[in-house]
mmCIF file of C-alpha atoms in Angstrom:
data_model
loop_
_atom_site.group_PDB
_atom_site.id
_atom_site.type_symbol
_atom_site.label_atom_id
_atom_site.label_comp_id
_atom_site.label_asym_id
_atom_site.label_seq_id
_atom_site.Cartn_x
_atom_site.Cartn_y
_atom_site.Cartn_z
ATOM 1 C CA UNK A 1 13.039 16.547 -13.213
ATOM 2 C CA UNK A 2 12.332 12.838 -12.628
ATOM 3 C CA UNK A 3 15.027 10.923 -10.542
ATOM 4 C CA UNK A 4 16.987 7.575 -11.594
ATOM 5 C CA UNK A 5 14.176 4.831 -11.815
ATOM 6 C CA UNK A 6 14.730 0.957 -11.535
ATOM 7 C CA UNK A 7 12.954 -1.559 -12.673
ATOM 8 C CA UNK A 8 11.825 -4.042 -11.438
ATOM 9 C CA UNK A 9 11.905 -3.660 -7.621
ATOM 10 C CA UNK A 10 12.418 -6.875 -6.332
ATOM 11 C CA UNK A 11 13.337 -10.177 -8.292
ATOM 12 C CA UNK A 12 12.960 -13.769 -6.639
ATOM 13 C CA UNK A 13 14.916 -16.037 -9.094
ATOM 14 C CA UNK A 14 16.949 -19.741 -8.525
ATOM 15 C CA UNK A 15 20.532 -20.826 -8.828
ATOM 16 C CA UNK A 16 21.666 -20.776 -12.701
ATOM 17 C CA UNK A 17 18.879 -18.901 -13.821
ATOM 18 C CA UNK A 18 19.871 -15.451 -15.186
ATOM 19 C CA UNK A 19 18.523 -11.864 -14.262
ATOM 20 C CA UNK A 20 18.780 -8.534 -16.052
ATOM 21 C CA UNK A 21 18.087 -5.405 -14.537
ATOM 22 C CA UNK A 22 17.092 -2.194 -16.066
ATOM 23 C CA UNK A 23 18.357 1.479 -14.982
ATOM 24 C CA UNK A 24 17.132 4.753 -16.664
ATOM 25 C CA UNK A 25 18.466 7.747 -15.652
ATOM 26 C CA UNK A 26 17.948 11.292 -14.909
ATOM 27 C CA UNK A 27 16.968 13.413 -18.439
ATOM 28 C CA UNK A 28 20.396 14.582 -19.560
ATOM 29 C CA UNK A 29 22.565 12.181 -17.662
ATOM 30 C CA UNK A 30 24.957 10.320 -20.087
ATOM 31 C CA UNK A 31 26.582 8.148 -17.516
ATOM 32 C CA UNK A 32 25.723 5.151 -15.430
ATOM 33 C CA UNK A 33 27.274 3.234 -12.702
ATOM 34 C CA UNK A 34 25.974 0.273 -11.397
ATOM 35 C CA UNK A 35 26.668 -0.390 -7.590
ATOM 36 C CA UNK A 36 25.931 -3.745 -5.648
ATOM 37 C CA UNK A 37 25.039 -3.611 -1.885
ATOM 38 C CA UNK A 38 25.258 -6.081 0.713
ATOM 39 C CA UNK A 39 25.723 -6.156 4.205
ATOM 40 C CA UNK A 40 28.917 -7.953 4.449
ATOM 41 C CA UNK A 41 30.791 -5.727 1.732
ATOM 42 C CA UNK A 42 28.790 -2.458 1.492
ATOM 43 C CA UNK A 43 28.461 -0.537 -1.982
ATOM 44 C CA UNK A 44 30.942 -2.131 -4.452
ATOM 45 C CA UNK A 45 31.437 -0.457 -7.808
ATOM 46 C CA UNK A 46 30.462 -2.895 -10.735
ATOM 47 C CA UNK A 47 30.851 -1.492 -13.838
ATOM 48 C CA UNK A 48 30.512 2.157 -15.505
ATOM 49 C CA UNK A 49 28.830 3.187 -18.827
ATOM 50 C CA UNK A 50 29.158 6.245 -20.734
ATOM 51 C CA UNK A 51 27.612 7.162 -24.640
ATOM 52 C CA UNK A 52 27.248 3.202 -25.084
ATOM 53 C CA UNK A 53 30.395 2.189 -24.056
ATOM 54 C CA UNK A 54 32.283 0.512 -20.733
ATOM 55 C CA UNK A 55 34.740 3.133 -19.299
ATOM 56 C CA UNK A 56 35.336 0.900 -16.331
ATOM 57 C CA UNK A 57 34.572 -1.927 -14.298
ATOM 58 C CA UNK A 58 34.932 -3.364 -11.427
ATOM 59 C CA UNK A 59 36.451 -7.052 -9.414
ATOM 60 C CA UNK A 60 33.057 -8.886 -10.318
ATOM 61 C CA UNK A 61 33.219 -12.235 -12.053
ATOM 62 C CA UNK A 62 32.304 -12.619 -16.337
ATOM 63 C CA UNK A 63 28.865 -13.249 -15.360
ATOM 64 C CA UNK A 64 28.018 -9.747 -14.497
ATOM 65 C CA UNK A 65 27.694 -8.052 -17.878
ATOM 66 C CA UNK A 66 25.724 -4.720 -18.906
ATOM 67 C CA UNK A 67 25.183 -2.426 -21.949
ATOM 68 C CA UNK A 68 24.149 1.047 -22.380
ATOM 69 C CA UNK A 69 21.562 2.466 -25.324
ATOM 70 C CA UNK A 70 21.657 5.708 -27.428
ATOM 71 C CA UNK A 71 19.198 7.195 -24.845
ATOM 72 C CA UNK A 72 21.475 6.294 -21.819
ATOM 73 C CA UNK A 73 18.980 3.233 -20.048
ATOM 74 C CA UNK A 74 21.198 1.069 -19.168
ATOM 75 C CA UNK A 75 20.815 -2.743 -18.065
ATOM 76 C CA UNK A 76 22.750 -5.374 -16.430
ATOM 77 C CA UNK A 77 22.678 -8.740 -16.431
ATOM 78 C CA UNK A 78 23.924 -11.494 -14.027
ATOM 79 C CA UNK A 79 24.004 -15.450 -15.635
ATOM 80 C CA UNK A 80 24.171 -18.425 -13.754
ATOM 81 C CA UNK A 81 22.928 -17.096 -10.760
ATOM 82 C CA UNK A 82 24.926 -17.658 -7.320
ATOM 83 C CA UNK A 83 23.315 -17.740 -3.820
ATOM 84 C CA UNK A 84 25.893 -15.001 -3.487
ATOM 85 C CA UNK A 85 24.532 -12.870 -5.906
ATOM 86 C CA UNK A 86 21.688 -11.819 -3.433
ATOM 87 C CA UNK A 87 21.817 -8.237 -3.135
ATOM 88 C CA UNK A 88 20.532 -4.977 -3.639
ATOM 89 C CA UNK A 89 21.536 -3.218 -7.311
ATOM 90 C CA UNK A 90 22.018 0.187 -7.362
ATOM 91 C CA UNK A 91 22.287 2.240 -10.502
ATOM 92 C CA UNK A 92 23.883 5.894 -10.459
ATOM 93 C CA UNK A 93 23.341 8.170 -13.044
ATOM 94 C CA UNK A 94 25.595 11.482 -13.109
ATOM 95 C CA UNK A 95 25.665 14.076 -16.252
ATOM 96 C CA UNK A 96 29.521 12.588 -17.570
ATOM 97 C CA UNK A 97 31.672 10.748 -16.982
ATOM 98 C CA UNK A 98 34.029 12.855 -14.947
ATOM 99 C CA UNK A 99 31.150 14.592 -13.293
ATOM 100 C CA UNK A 100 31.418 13.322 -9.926
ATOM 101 C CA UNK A 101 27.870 14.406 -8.718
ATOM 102 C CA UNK A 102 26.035 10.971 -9.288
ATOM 103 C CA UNK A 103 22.108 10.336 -8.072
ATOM 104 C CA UNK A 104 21.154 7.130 -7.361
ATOM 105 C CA UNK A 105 18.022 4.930 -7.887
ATOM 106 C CA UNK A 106 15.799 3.047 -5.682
ATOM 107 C CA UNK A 107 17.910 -0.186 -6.525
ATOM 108 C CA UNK A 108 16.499 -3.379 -7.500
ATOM 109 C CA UNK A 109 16.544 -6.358 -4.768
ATOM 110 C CA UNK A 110 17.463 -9.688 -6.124
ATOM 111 C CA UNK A 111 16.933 -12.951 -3.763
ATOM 112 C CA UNK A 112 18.671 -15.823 -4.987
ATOM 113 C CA UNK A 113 17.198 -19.232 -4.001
ATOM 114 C CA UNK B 1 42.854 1.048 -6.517
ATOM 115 C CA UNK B 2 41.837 3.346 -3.732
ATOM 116 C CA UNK B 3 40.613 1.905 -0.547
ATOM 117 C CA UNK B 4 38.519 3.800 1.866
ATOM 118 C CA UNK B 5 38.307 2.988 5.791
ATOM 119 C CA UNK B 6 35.145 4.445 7.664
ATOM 120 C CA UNK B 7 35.286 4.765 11.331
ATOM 121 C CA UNK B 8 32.920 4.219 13.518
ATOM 122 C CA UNK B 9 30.793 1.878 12.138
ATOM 123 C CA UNK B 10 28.011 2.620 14.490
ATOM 124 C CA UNK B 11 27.255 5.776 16.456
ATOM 125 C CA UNK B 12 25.100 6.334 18.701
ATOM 126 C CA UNK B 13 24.278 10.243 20.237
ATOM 127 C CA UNK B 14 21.830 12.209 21.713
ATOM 128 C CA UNK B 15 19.218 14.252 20.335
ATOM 129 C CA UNK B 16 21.203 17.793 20.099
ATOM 130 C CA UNK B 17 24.903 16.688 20.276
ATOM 131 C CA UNK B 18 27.408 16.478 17.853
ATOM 132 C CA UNK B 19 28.160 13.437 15.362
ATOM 133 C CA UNK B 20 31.424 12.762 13.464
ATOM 134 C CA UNK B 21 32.182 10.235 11.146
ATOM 135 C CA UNK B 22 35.919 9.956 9.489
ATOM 136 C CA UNK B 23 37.180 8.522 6.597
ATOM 137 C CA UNK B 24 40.546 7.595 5.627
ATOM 138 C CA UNK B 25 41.783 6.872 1.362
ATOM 139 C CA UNK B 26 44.641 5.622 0.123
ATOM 140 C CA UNK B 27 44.677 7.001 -3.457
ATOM 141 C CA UNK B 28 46.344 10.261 -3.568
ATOM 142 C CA UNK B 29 45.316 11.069 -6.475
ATOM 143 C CA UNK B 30 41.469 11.141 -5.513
ATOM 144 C CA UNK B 31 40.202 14.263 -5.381
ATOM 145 C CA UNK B 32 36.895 14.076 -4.668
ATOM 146 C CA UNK B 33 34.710 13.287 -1.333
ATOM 147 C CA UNK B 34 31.070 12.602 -1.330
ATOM 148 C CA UNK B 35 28.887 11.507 1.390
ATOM 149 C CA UNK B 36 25.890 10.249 1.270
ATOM 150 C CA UNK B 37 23.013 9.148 3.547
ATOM 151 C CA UNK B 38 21.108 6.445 3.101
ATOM 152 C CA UNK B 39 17.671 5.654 5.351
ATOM 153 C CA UNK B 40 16.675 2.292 5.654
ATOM 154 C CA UNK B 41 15.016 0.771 2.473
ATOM 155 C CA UNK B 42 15.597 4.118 0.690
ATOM 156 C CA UNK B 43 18.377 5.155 -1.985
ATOM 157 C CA UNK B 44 21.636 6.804 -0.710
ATOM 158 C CA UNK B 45 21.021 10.230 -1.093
ATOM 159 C CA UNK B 46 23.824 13.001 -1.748
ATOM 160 C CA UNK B 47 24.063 15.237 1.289
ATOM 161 C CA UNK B 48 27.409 17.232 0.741
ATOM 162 C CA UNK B 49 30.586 16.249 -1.108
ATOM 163 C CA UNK B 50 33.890 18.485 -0.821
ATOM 164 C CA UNK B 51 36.532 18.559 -3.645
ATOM 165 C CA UNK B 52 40.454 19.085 -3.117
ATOM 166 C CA UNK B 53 40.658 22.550 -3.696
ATOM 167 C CA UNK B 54 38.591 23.228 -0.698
ATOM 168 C CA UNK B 55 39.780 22.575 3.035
ATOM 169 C CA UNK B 56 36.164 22.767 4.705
ATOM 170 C CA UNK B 57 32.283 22.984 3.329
ATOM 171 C CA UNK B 58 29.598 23.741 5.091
ATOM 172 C CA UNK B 59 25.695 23.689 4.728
ATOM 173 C CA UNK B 60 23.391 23.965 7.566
ATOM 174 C CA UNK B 61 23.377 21.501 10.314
ATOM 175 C CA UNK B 62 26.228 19.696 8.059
ATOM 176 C CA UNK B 63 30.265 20.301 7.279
ATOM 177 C CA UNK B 64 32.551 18.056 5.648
ATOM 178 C CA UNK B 65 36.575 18.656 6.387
ATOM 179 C CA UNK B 66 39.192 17.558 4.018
ATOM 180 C CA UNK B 67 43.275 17.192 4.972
ATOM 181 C CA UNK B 68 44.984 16.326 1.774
ATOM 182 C CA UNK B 69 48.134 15.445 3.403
ATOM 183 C CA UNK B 70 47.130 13.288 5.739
ATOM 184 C CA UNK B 71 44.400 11.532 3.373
ATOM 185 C CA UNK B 72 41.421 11.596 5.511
ATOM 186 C CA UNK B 73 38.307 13.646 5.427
ATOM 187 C CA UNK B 74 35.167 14.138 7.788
ATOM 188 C CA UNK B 75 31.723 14.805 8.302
ATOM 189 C CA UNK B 76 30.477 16.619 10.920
ATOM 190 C CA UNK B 77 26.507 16.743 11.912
ATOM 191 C CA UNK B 78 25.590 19.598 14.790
ATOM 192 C CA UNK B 79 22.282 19.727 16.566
ATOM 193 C CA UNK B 80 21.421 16.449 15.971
ATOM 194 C CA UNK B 81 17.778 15.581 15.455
ATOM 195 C CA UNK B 82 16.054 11.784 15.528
ATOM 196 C CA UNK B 83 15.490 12.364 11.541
ATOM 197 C CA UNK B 84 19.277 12.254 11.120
ATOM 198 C CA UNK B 85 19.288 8.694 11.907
ATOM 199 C CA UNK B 86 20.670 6.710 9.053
ATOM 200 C CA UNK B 87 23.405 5.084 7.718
ATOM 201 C CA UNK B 88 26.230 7.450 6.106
ATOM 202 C CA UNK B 89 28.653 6.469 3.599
ATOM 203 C CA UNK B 90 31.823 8.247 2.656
ATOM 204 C CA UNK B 91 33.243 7.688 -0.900
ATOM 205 C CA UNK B 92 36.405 9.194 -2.746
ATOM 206 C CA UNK B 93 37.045 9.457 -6.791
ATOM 207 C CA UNK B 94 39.782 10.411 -9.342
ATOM 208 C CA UNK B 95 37.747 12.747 -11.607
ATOM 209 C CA UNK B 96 41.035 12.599 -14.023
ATOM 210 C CA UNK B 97 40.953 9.431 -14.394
ATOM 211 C CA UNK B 98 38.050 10.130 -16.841
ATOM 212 C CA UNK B 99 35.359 7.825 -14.509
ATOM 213 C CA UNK B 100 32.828 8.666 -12.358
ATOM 214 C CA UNK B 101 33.985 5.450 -10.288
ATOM 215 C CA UNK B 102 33.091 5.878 -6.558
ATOM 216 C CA UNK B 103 34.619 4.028 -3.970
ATOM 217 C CA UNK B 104 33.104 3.786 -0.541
ATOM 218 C CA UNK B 105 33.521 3.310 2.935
ATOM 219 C CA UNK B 106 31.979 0.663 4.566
ATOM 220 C CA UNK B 107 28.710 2.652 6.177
ATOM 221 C CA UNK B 108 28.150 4.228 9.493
ATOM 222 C CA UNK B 109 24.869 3.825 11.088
ATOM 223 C CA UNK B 110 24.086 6.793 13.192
ATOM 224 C CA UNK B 111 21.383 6.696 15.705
ATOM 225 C CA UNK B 112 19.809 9.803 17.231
ATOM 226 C CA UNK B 113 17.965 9.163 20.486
ATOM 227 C CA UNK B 114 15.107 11.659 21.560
#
């Protein structure tokens, strides 16, 4: 069975300019988390998706924003890009939402210039 | 919201000797403990997660403890080899809370010298 994929891998983009990133997950999966990474504050949970809809999200600012489609791909977006923003995305795809087990991609890693 | 503590944040052993990482949560109501390991520039990867209706869990080389009372839970690497060096993460979620939400500790890089 083919694992979470992430595209793209890396993203070079400016301050303001806006980013989305796409997340498809394991065949089956229904639900998917989207994790930021950093150095300075680790993994921190962004938001969660589940059969199209947000079930929960996390401290991040408007600007972070994501949807979920009928077959589960998922994408986030981030406008009005900060130099803080820089960071590696993770998605996380597990089978529900209360199904703990969750299996992450690659991530995608966004420089902000 | 639940807040998790890791401890150490680096740790350094020798090929063969024991590694232990512990985590602390503050949520109660959290009832279940993943760890994952995550080599540098790959994904975190799952190793072994424990749920509350289990004290101890063990597989191979790896065994993750869990004390409900006291809110902390660890992982616990024997015969260390080189390969195991990485940086672990604990995490901790409220499956009844209807979200898959992890929250995680703050990383432990473990180094395994030959």
């Amino acid at each position: 069975k083919a694992g979470v994929t992430q595209t793209p891998r890396y993203l070079i983009k400016t301050r303001g300019q806006q980013v989305t990133l796409s997340c498809s997950p394991i065949s089956g999966h229904r639900s998917v988390s989207w994790y930021q990474q950093t150095p300075g504050q680790g993994l921190q949970f962004l938001f969660e998706y589940f059969s199209e809809t947000q079930r929960n999200k996390g401290n991040f600012p408007g600007r972070f924003s994501g949807r979920q489609f009928s077959n589960s791909r998922s994408e986030m977006n981030v406008s009005t890009l900060e130099l803080g923003d820089s960071a590696l995305y993770l998605c996380a795809s597990s089978r529900t939402s209360s199904y703990n087990e969750q299996f992450f991609g690659p991530g995608t890693r966004l420089t902000v210039l | 919201g639940e807040n998790v503590e890791q401890h150490p944040s680096t740790l350094s052993v020798q090929e063969g000797d024991s590694a232990v990482i512990k985590c602390t949560y503050s949520d109660s109501a959290s009832n279940y403990f993943p760890w994952y390991k995550q080599e540098l520039g790959k994904r975190p990867q799952l190793i072994i997660d424990i749920r509350s209706n289990v004290g101890e869990k063990k597989d191979q080389r790896i065994a993750v403890t869990l004390n409900k009372t006291a809110k902390h839970f660890s992982l616990h690497i024997t015969e260390t080899q080189p390969e195991d060096s990485a940086v672990y993460f604990c995490a901790a979620s409220n499956p009844s809370s209807g979200y898959s939400t992890l929250t995680f500790g703050k990383g432990t890089m473990l180094l395994v010298s030959p």
